XYZ file of C-alpha atoms in Angstrom:
245
model
C 66.844 77.977 96.992
C 69.768 75.721 96.317
C 68.240 75.322 92.844
C 67.593 79.144 92.284
C 71.405 79.776 93.573
C 72.396 77.418 91.149
C 70.582 79.254 88.523
C 71.958 82.558 89.445
C 75.664 80.799 88.792
C 74.919 79.650 86.139
C 73.486 83.045 84.244
C 76.368 84.671 85.574
C 79.025 81.677 84.074
C 77.046 82.177 81.105
C 77.164 86.316 81.195
C 81.173 86.133 81.580
C 81.624 83.917 79.004
C 79.729 86.067 76.864
C 81.363 88.933 77.509
C 85.284 87.414 77.320
C 83.974 86.154 73.877
C 83.015 89.175 72.728
C 86.045 90.668 74.122
C 87.968 88.042 72.149
C 86.142 89.523 69.016
C 86.546 92.492 69.483
C 90.564 92.177 69.928
C 90.506 90.073 66.890
C 88.198 93.078 64.231
C 91.358 95.046 64.351
C 91.235 96.681 60.902
C 94.210 98.235 59.118
C 94.726 102.124 59.408
C 97.318 104.210 57.350
C 100.906 103.906 59.112
C 101.724 107.781 60.325
C 105.571 108.911 60.653
C 105.337 107.712 64.665
C 103.995 103.881 63.306
C 107.377 104.049 61.064
C 109.571 104.891 63.578
C 107.902 102.076 65.961
C 108.424 99.297 63.071
C 112.143 100.635 62.592
C 112.187 100.422 66.260
C 111.077 96.957 66.826
C 113.029 95.628 63.618
C 116.751 96.915 65.425
C 115.835 95.115 68.792
C 114.876 92.441 67.389
C 118.120 91.457 65.485
C 121.207 94.345 66.422
C 121.726 93.219 70.039
C 125.010 90.905 70.138
C 123.459 89.262 73.043
C 120.780 87.591 71.133
C 120.233 84.299 70.126
C 118.241 83.712 67.398
C 117.102 81.295 64.025
C 116.030 82.972 60.622
C 115.156 80.853 57.881
C 115.256 82.757 54.859
C 113.394 81.640 51.524
C 114.628 83.383 48.067
C 112.001 82.783 45.019
C 113.594 84.149 42.078
C 111.723 84.207 38.824
C 114.017 84.197 35.778
C 113.894 82.963 31.394
C 114.993 79.872 32.452
C 112.132 78.993 35.683
C 112.625 79.136 39.446
C 115.798 79.202 41.548
C 114.336 78.463 44.888
C 117.144 79.010 48.057
C 116.300 78.174 51.483
C 119.078 79.222 53.694
C 118.841 78.898 57.969
C 120.738 81.180 59.448
C 121.456 79.884 63.565
C 123.479 82.126 65.785
C 124.015 81.223 69.355
C 125.751 83.133 72.172
C 128.407 81.567 74.425
C 129.071 84.297 77.126
C 130.806 87.495 76.582
C 131.410 88.738 73.061
C 131.912 84.325 71.858
C 129.031 83.547 69.206
C 129.030 80.603 67.200
C 126.703 80.915 63.945
C 125.417 78.159 61.527
C 124.529 78.855 57.777
C 122.766 75.986 55.662
C 121.661 76.691 52.521
C 120.285 74.702 49.819
C 119.854 76.061 46.567
C 117.886 74.618 43.939
C 118.179 75.645 40.656
C 115.933 75.802 37.597
C 116.874 72.721 35.620
C 116.151 70.752 39.033
C 119.878 71.119 40.636
C 120.623 71.338 44.501
C 123.541 72.421 45.469
C 123.726 72.177 49.496
C 126.039 74.268 51.780
C 126.839 73.733 55.630
C 128.722 76.764 56.992
C 130.422 77.391 60.770
C 131.816 80.040 62.105
C 132.534 80.527 65.786
C 134.811 82.628 68.393
C 135.548 80.445 70.788
C 138.961 82.568 72.004
C 140.110 82.304 68.575
C 137.796 82.367 65.028
C 137.301 79.163 63.206
C 135.527 78.351 59.934
C 134.208 75.371 57.888
C 132.354 74.962 55.219
C 131.372 71.751 53.328
C 129.467 71.795 49.804
C 127.554 69.125 48.115
C 126.196 69.283 44.288
C 123.275 66.665 44.956
C 124.353 63.754 47.448
C 128.366 64.004 46.581
C 130.452 65.886 48.517
C 132.343 68.276 46.645
C 134.567 70.036 49.490
C 134.727 70.122 53.207
C 137.147 72.463 55.166
C 138.158 73.396 58.543
C 139.982 76.446 59.628
C 141.699 78.101 62.902
C 143.193 81.451 63.574
C 141.190 83.533 60.155
C 142.480 86.521 59.827
C 140.151 88.879 59.109
C 137.284 87.154 60.083
C 134.355 88.153 62.503
C 130.950 87.234 63.517
C 129.344 90.793 62.717
C 130.828 90.443 58.716
C 129.412 86.693 58.998
C 126.164 87.651 59.658
C 126.263 90.879 57.165
C 127.165 88.288 54.584
C 124.582 85.975 55.305
C 121.782 87.554 54.144
C 120.347 87.185 58.421
C 120.077 91.166 58.550
C 118.945 92.273 55.336
C 115.256 92.704 56.226
C 116.345 94.702 58.780
C 117.675 96.958 56.604
C 115.485 97.369 54.164
C 112.626 97.865 57.083
C 114.709 100.473 58.651
C 115.448 101.910 54.851
C 112.245 101.678 52.998
C 110.820 105.770 53.931
C 114.089 106.413 51.725
C 111.977 105.369 48.955
C 108.605 106.481 47.850
C 105.798 105.535 49.580
C 102.717 104.398 47.790
C 100.739 102.995 50.628
C 101.507 102.212 53.986
C 99.034 100.368 56.553
C 98.983 98.694 60.021
C 96.760 96.125 62.103
C 97.418 96.786 65.464
C 96.111 94.369 67.516
C 97.942 95.069 70.682
C 100.794 97.431 71.604
C 103.475 93.797 70.976
C 100.553 92.468 68.049
C 101.438 93.740 64.881
C 100.963 93.908 61.358
C 102.751 96.438 58.835
C 101.838 96.206 54.977
C 103.790 98.894 53.122
C 104.468 99.185 49.027
C 106.476 101.475 47.458
C 108.433 102.842 44.315
C 112.331 102.006 44.368
C 112.701 104.221 41.228
C 110.882 107.219 40.030
C 107.889 105.887 38.176
C 105.623 106.279 41.043
C 104.337 103.211 40.664
C 104.877 100.524 43.350
C 107.754 98.148 42.444
C 108.962 96.352 45.808
C 106.263 95.177 48.887
C 106.733 94.363 52.900
C 104.511 92.743 54.829
C 105.764 92.648 58.364
C 104.339 90.770 61.679
C 105.578 91.937 64.950
C 104.306 89.313 67.923
C 105.343 89.923 71.026
C 107.338 92.889 70.502
C 109.679 91.292 68.102
C 109.361 90.468 64.495
C 108.625 87.486 63.544
C 108.349 87.168 59.899
C 108.419 89.208 56.605
C 108.167 88.608 53.278
C 109.985 91.225 50.995
C 109.257 91.505 47.107
C 111.282 93.735 44.611
C 110.726 93.008 41.375
C 110.909 89.298 40.258
C 112.118 88.304 43.218
C 110.446 87.621 46.849
C 112.313 86.566 50.092
C 110.408 86.139 53.450
C 112.373 85.532 57.184
C 110.866 83.770 59.767
C 112.629 84.465 63.019
C 112.932 82.208 66.235
C 114.261 83.443 69.335
C 116.353 81.984 72.277
C 118.308 79.102 70.945
C 120.673 79.281 73.921
C 124.578 78.729 73.921
C 126.215 76.216 71.292
C 130.323 75.940 71.475
C 131.496 75.432 67.632
C 131.803 72.056 66.715
C 135.322 70.517 66.866
C 137.423 69.874 63.590
C 137.269 65.895 64.135
C 133.385 66.147 64.382
C 133.328 68.221 61.628
C 134.683 65.625 59.145
C 133.246 63.250 61.050
C 129.812 64.756 59.519
C 131.636 66.063 56.041
C 134.992 64.019 54.691
C 137.976 65.770 54.726
C 138.578 66.771 50.660
């Protein structure tokens, strides 16, 4: 009897395992389908909700590759946005620009709001520090303007405005209501030929990555969220890392 019960338990376990495996395969076998207006609306909503709330902290690594007659120019920019309670935020932007001739320019940038606006920047050509500055009470400086200028919001703008162009092809693969992959090609002129495209991945209801291609320029955005708080660096800390010039 014991052996029979044991055999039954083994068979039940095996059956459950097979069912579970079948379910996983079924979930992972989602196929791309043509996007509807509702799908475009959902993508725009995911994009807006991911990047626009002032209360959200996040980091985006933007890699832009530009093909020129002289060779490839690559820019890797890391934009980190920290929320510090209320409307106060800290933004850091680290940029590594590799030119077609192989030379490298690195820029470190800081903007913060801790009751007064501050801004700092250090520029290196290769390993040589070219300039380093730190200012407080900067007139006209706003975190929203810093983010807009950084390019961190460009993916959101392009995604939400894509329907302003002629859509050549638009597919979505729906793994679940909050996990989707979008593939869109479109024309930015009147040729009717695709000269731009975007691939957008949504994971857990937020955009995790996006690749946007326009002509000879390809930009890839990779997002992480919930960085938490980070007070802006003090003047002495900044110049300790990047001596004043």
